[in-house]
XYZ file of C-alpha atoms in Angstrom:
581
model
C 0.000 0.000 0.000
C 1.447 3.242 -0.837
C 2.180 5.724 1.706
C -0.636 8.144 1.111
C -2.620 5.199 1.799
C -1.967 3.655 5.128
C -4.048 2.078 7.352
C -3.910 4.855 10.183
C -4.826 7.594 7.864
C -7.723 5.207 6.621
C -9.027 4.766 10.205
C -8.878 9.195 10.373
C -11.075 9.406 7.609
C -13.084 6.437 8.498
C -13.785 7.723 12.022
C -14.367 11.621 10.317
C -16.966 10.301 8.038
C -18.749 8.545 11.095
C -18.484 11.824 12.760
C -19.961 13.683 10.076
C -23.113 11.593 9.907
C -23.533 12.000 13.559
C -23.141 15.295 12.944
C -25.873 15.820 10.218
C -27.853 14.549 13.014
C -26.958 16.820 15.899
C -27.797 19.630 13.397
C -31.200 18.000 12.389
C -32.451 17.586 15.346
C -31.642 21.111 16.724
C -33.224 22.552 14.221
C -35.891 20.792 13.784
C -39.651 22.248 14.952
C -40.887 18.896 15.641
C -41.067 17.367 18.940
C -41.381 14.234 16.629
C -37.723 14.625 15.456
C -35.933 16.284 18.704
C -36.920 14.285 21.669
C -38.313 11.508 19.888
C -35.058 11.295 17.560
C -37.382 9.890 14.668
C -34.860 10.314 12.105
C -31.893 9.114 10.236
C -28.886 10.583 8.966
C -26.181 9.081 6.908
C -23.439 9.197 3.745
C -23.273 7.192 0.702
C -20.697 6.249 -1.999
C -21.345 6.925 -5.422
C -22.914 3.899 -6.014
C -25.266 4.165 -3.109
C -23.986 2.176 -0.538
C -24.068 3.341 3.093
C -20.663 4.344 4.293
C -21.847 5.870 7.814
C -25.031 6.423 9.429
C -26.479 7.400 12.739
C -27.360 5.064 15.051
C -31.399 6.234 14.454
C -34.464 4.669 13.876
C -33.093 1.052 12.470
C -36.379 0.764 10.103
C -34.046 3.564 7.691
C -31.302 1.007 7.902
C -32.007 -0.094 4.727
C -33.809 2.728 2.590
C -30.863 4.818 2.125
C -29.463 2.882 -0.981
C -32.779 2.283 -2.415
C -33.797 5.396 -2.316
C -30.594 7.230 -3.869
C -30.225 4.391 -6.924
C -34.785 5.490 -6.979
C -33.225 9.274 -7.313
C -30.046 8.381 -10.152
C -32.445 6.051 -12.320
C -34.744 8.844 -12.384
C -32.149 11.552 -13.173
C -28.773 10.311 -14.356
C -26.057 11.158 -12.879
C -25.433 13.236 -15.681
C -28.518 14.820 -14.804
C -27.246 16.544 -11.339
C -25.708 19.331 -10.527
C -23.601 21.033 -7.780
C -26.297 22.233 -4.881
C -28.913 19.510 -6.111
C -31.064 17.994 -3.189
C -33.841 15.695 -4.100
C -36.965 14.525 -2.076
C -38.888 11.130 -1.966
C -41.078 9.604 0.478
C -42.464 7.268 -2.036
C -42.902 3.653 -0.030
C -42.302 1.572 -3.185
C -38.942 3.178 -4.215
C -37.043 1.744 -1.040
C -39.035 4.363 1.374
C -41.667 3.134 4.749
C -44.612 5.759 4.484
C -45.465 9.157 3.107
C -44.644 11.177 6.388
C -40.793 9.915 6.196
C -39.332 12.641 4.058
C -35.590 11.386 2.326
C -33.531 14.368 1.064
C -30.713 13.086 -1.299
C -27.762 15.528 -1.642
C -25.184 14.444 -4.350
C -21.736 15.195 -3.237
C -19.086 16.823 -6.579
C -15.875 16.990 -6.592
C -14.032 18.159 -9.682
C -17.521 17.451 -11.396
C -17.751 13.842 -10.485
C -20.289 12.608 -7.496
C -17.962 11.181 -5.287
C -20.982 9.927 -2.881
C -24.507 11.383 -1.631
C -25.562 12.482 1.527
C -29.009 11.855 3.333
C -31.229 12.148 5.676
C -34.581 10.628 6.719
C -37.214 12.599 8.936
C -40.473 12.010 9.930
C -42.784 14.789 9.363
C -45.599 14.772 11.629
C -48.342 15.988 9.076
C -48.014 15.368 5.439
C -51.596 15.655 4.459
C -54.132 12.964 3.907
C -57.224 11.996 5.526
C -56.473 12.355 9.430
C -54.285 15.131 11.033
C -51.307 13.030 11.474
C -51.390 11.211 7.951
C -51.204 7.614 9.142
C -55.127 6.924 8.859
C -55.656 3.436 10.407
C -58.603 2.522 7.954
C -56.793 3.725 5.154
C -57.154 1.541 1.529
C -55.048 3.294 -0.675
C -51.924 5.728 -0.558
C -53.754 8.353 -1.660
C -55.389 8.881 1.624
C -51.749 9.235 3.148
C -50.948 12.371 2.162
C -48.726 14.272 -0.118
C -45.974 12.233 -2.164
C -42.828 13.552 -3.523
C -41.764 10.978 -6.223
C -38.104 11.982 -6.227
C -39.004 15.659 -6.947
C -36.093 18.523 -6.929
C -36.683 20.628 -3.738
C -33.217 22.907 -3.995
C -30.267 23.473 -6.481
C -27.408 25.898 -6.500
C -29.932 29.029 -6.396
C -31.248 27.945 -3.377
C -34.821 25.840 -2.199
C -37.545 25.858 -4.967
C -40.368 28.137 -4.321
C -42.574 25.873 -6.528
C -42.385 23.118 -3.780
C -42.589 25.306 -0.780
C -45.792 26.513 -2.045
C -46.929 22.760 -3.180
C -46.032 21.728 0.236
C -47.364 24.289 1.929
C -50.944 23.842 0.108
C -51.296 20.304 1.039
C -50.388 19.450 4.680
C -51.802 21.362 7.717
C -48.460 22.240 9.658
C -47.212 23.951 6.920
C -44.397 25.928 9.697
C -43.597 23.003 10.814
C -43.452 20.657 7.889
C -41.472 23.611 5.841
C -39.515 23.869 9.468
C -38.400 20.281 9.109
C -37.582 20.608 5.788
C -34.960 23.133 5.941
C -33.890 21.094 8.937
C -32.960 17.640 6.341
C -31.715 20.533 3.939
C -29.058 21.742 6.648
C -28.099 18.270 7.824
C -27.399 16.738 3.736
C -25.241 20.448 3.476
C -23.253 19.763 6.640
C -23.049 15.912 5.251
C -21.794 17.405 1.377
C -19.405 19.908 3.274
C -17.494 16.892 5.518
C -17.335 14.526 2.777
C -15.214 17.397 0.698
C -13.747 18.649 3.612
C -11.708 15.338 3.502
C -11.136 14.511 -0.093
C -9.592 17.840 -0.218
C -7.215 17.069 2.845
C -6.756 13.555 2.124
C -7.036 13.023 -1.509
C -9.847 11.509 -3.310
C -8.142 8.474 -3.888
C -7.544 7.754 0.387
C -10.867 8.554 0.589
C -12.303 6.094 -1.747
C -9.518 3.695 -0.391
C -11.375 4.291 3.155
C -14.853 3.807 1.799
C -13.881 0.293 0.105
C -11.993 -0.836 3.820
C -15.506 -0.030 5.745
C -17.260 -1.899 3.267
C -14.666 -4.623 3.246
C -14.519 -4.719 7.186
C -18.414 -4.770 7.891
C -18.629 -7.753 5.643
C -15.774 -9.781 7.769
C -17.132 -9.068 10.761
C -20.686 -10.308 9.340
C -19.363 -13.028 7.869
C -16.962 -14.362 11.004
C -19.772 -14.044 13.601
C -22.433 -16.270 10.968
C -19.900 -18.704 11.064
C -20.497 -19.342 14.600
C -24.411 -20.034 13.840
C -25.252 -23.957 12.950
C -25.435 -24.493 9.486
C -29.239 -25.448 8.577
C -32.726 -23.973 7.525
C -34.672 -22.283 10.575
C -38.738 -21.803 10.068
C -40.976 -19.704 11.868
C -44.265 -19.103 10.834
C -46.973 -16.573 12.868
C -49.849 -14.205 11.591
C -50.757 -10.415 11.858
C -53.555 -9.556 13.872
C -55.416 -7.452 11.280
C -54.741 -4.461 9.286
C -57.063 -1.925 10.395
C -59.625 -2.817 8.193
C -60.562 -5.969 9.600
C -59.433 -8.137 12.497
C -58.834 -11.043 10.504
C -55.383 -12.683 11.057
C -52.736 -12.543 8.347
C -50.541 -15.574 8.015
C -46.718 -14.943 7.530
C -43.720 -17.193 7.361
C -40.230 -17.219 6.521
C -37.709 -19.875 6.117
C -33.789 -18.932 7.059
C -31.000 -20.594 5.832
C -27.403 -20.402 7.425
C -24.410 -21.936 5.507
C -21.112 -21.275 6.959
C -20.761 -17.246 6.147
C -24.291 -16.290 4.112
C -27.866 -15.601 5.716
C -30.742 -16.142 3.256
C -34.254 -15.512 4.264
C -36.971 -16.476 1.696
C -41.072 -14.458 2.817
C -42.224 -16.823 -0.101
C -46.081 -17.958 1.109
C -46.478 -14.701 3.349
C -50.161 -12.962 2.498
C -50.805 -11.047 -0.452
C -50.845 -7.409 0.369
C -53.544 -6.010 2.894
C -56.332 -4.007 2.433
C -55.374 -1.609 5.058
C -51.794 -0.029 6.041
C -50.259 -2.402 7.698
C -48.244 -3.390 4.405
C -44.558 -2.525 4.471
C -42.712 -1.980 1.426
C -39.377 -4.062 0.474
C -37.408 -1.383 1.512
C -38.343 -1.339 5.204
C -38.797 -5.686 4.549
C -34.720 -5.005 4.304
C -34.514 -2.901 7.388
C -36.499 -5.238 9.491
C -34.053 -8.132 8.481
C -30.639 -6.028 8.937
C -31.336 -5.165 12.338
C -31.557 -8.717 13.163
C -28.405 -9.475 11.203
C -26.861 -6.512 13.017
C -28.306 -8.463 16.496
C -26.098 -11.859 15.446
C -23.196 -9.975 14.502
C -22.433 -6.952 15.778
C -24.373 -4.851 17.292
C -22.485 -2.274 18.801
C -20.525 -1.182 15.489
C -21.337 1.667 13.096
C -23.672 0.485 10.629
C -22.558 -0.208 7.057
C -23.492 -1.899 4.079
C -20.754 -4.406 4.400
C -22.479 -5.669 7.513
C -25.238 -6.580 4.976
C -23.491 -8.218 2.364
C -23.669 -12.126 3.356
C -27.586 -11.289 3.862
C -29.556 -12.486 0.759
C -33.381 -12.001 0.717
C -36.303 -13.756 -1.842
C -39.372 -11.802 -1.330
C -42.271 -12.111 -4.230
C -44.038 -9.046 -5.152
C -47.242 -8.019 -3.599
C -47.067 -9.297 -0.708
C -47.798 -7.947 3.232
C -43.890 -7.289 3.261
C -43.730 -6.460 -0.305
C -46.528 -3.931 -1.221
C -46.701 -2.341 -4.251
C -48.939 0.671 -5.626
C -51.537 1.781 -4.574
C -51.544 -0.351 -1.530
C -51.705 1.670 1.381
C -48.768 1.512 3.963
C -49.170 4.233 6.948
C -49.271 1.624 9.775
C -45.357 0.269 7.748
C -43.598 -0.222 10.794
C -46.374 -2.443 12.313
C -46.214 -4.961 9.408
C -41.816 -4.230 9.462
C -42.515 -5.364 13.702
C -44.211 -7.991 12.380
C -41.561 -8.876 9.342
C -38.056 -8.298 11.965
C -39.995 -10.855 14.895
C -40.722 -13.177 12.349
C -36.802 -13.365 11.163
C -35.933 -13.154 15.098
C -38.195 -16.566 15.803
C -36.798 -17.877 13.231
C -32.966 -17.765 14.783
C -33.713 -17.441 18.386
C -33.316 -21.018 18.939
C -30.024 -21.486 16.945
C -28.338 -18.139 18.981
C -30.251 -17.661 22.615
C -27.685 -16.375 23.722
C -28.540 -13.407 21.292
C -31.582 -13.184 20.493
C -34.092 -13.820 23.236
C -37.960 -14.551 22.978
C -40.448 -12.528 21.704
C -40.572 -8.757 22.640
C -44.104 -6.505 22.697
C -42.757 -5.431 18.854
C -45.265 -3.038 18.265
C -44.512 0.568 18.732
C -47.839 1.254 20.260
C -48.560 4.328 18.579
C -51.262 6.591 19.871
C -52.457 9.194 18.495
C -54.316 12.436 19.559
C -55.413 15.189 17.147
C -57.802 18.157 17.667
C -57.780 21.856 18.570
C -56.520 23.673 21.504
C -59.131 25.704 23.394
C -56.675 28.504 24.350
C -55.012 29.082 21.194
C -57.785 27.500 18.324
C -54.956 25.559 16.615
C -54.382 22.245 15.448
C -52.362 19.755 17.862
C -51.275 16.150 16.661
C -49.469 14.064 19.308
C -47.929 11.003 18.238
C -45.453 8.931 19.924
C -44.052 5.280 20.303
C -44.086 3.661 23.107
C -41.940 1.252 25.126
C -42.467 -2.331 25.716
C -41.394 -5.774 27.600
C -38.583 -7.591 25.866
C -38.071 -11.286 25.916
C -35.625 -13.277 28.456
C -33.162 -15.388 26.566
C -30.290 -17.512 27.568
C -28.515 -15.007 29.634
C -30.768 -13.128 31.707
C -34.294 -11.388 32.015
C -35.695 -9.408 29.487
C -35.677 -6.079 29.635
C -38.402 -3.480 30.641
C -39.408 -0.583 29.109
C -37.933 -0.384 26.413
C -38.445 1.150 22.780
C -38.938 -1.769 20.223
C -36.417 -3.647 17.972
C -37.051 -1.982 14.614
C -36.780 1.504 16.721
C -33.198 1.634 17.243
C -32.231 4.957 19.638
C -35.550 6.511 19.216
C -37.153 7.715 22.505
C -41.234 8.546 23.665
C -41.694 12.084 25.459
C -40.662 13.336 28.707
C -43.571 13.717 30.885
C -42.806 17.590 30.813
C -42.267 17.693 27.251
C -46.080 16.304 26.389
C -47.762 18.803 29.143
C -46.124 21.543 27.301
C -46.667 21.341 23.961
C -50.235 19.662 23.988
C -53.489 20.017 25.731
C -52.888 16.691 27.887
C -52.211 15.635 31.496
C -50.099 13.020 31.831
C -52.588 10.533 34.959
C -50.093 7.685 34.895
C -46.706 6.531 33.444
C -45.465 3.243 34.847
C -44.276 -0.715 34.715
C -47.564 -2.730 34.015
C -47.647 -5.632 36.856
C -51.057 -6.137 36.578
C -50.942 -8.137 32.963
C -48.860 -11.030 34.081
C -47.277 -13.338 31.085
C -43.807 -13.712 30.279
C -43.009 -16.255 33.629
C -40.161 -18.274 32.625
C -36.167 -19.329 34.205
C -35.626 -15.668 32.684
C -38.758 -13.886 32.645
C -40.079 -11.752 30.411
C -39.241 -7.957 30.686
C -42.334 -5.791 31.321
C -44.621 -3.228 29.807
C -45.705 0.053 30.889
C -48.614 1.641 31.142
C -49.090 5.642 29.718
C -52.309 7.125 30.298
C -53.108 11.179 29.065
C -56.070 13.106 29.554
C -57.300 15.609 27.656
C -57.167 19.291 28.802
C -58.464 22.012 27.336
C -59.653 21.337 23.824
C -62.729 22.183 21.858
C -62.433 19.156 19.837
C -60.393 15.828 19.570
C -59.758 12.750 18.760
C -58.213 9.514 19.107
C -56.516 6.612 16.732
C -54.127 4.823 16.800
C -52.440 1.008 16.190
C -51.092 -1.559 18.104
C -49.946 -5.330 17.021
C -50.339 -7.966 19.863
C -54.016 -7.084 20.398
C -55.115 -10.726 19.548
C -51.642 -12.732 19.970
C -48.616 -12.588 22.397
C -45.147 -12.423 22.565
C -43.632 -16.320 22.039
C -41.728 -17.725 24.834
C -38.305 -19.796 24.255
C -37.239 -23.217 25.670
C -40.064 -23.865 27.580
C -41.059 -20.448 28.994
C -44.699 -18.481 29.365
C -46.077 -16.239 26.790
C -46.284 -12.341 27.372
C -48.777 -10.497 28.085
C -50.985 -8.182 25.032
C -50.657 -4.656 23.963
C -53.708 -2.794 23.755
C -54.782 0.867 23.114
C -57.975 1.813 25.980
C -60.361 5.028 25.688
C -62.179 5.901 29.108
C -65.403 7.874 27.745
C -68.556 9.070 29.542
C -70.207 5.987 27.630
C -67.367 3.608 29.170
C -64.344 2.231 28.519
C -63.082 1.254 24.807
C -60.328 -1.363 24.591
C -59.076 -2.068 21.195
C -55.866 -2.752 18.748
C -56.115 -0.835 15.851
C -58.977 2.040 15.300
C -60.078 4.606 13.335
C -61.391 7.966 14.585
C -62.428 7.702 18.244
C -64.192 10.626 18.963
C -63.067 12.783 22.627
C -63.983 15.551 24.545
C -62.203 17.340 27.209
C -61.456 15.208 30.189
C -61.533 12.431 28.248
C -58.513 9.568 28.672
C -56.282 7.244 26.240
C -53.985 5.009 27.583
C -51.883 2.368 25.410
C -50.956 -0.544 27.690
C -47.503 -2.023 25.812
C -46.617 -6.259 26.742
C -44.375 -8.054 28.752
C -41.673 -10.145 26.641
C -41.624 -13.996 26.605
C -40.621 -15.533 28.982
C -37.174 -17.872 28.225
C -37.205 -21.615 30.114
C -39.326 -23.576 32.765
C -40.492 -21.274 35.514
C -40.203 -23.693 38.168
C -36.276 -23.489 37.531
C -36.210 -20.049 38.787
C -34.411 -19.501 41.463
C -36.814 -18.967 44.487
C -35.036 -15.977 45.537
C -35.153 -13.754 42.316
C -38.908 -14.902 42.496
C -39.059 -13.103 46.483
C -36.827 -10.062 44.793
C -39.352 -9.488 41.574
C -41.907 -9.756 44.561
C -40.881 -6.896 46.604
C -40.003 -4.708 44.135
C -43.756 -4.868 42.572
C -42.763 -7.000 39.751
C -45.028 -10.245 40.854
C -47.934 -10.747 43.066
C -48.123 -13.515 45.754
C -50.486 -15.097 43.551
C -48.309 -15.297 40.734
C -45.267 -16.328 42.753
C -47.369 -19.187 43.460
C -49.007 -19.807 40.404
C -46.293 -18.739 37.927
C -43.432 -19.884 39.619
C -44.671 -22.795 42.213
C -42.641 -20.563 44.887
C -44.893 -20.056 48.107
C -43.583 -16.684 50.483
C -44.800 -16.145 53.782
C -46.437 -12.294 53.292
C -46.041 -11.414 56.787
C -42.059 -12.065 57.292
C -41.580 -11.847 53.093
C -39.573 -15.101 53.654
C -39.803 -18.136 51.320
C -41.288 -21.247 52.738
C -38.894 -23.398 51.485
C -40.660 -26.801 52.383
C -44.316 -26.034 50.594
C -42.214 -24.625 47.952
C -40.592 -27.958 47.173
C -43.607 -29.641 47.724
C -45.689 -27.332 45.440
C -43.088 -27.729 42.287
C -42.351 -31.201 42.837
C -46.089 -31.865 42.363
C -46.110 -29.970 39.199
C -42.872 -32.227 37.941
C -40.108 -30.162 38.641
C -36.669 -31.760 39.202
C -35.689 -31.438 43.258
């Protein structure tokens, strides 16, 4: 290797283009006007080379994992290279060209140097309101994409001269945030600038030749790593098969299936025999199909490291068209990261037994999104609250699962701070806190467990309520013998009652009214009656279990008065129900 091109100076640029896509980030989220985007961190950042593979990304929301390079080659197919200039920034949010749903907003930047595109820059943010039929844009009854709000089918939104006024003003027509939806736009517009300048930034310092050298040794050393850590997975074909509990239309299940094959460095999974697209939204597109199954290749291999497309490399996928996890136009696909939940679990099932140690049972997948729309007393405007919420994980070969956290296919995205949702919308926050009362998930290593979030409604003239949440109908799966979890549900507390449901359309509230979504606890990993009485006493007294399920769950008896374990009836309870002494 020549001098200019040693390894040291290779791991400088390497480590300043991971810096610069964390940096587009840091920008894009302080400058966004959406709570959405800068406490919820529903966004993605990243670089490209020229031929659209991901050098460095953020460590976002893992559903963009694997957009970015669909969605640039969408962009260069449409236009040519030849086609861009210097300053050029592009928009899509079109599902079917490698996107998730209409209110994810990709901005494409190509990056010159000399004249040649040495790479592109982009970023990924969701916009809370992009039009459609519901304030929010992610109708739950939805049919077709037209009811999802404005699309932007790889349209030019800036060049050298600056943003074009003909999209402001088509943007601005068609959603109702215009301030912020325009706000978030310059936002992706600064982040792909700061992305363009660091990626010239070094080829002027370094040379473009180093830094082409460093984007072929990222590439290069994501796929070793990948393919080193497969090797340690058994070689054969893993099955899992499972069904979606309706797509907002109906409640009918959906049957889905995948078969995995491992050889000795190479991943394939085949979706062949999963439903023909749904009705309703809960279709993903093959672009977020991808993202579901790299973040459970990332989970095998290494999931601490900077994502790259080398990591994905020894992953192959067969997927026919028009599927559930393969929709194509105009099939509706708001509720995306639903049927993605359902798409990454299915792959996890699949390979939890082979690697327990990794992958652990089922989680609550679903992000639980609730939604709350309608107009402030005080100021007359519009308010749309969205957020995901966090959920029970499963307990695998190494421990308990863990609580409250944000799903799989969310990566580093977060829900609100209490303080944050008073604030900005007519609510009161009446509860936030573990859910004990469910039960599910027993097992050697339980189950970690859901929460409960509960709002109420203060000071609006009009709202409403809708909102989608998988796991309504089934549970999360247990591993090697464990308990089931526990379901996620969305409740309404009304002056006619109580409404518990999974997915809804329009619910319609008035002030003082409640919604609370109620997320699952994770499967539950080996025989309960292995558990070792004590943990069972700890989960006890910290509010985890009851005395009933102690008992029940866990054949452990405990003495309420003293909180001591009677150690006898204990043995004599579990023994009776075939435990090993």
């Amino acid at each position: 290797m020549p001098a200019e091109l040693d390894p040291f100076t290779i791991e400088i640029v390497r480590d300043k283009l991971s810096a610069a896509a964390d940096e587009m980030g840091v920008v894009l989220a302080r400058t966004s006007m959406s709570p959405i985007v800068y406490e919820v961190l529903d966004f993605a950042c990243g670089i490209t080379d020229a031929k659209a593979q991901v050098i460095a990304q953020t460590n976002g929301l893992t559903l963009f994992t694997g957009t970015f390079g669909p969605q640039v080659r969408s962009v260069v197919e449409k236009f040519g290279v030849d086609g861009m200039s210097a300053g050029d920034v592009f928009a899509t949010n079109i599902p079917y060209d490698g996107g998730t749903h209409t209110c994810d907003v990709c901005l494409i930047k190509p990056i010159f140097l000399s004249g040649d595109v040495v790479g592109f820059a982009v970023s990924v943010t969701h916009w809370i309101e992009i039009g459609g039929s519901v304030p929010g844009s992610i109708p739950p009854d939805a049919t077709e994409i037209y009811q999802e709000g404005l699309r932007l089918p790889g349209v030019k939104v800036a060049d050298a001269g600056g943003t074009s006024q003909t999209i402001l003003d088509l943007i601005t027509a068609n959603i109702r945030l215009p301030v912020t939806g325009i706000g978030d736009l310059n936002a992706g517009l600064a982040a792909v600038g700061i992305g363009e300048r660091r990626v010239v930034e070094a080829c002027e310092r370094y040379g473009i030749e180093l830094v082409g050298a460093t984007f072929e040794h990222i590439l290069e050393h994501g796929e070793r790593v990948a393919r080193a850590a497969l090797r340690d997975i058994p070689n054969g074909i893993y099955e899992a098969n499972d069904v979606i509990d309706g797509d907002g239309i109906t409640d009918d299940p959906i049957p889905i299936k995948v078969t995995v094959t491992v050889e000795d460095d190479s991943l394939h999974a085949d979706f062949t025999g999963c439903a023909p697209q749904a009705r309703g939204p809960i279709n993903c597109a093959t672009g977020a199909l991808l993202s579901a199954c790299k973040t459970v290749v990332r989970a095998i291999t290494d999931p601490g490291a900077k994502s790259n497309d080398g990591f994905f490399r020894p992953l192959t996928l067969t997927i026919p068209p028009g599927t559930v996890f393969s929709a194509e136009p105009p099939a509706p696909t708001g509720w995306y990261y639903e049927g993605a939940s359902c798409a990454n679990d299915l792959f996890w099932k699949a390979l939890a037994p082979a690697v327990p140690d990794k992958l652990g049972a089922g989680s609550y997948m679903s992000l639980c999104a609730a939604y709350l729309i309608g107009t402030e007393r005080e100021t007359g405007e519009l308010f749309v609250l969205a957020e995901p919420n966090v959920g029970g994980w499963g307990g695998s070969a190494v421990g308990d699962g863990v609580s409250a956290l944000i799903a799989t296919t969310d990566g580093d995205t977060y829900n609100f701070p209490v303080e944050v949702v008073e604030t900005r919308y007519p609510v009161l926050m009446e509860r936030y806190e573990l859910d004990t009362e469910s039960g599910g998930g027993a097992g050697l290593h339980r189950g970690g467990l859901g929460c409960v979030r509960e709002y109420r409604l203060y000071g609006v003239d009009a709202a409403a309520g809708y909102g989608s949440c998988s796991g309504a109908q089934r549970t999360p799966w247990p591993l090697a013998g464990g308990v089931a979890g526990s379901h996620n549900f969305l409740e309404y507390a009304r002056e006619s009652g109580r409404h518990r449901v999974g997915r809804t359309p329009r619910v319609e509230l008035v002030d003082g009214d409640r919604a609370m979504v109620v997320t699952a606890a994770g499967g539950g990993f080996g025989d309960p009656l292995e558990r070792d009485p004590e943990r069972v006493l700890d989960d006890l007294i910290d509010g985890y279990v009851t005395l009933a399920r102690a008992r029940d769950d866990y054949g452990v008896v405990i003495d309420p008065g003293p909180m001591t374990i009677d150690r006898a009836a204990t043995r004599e309870l579990r023994e009776s129900r075939g435990a090993s002494s």
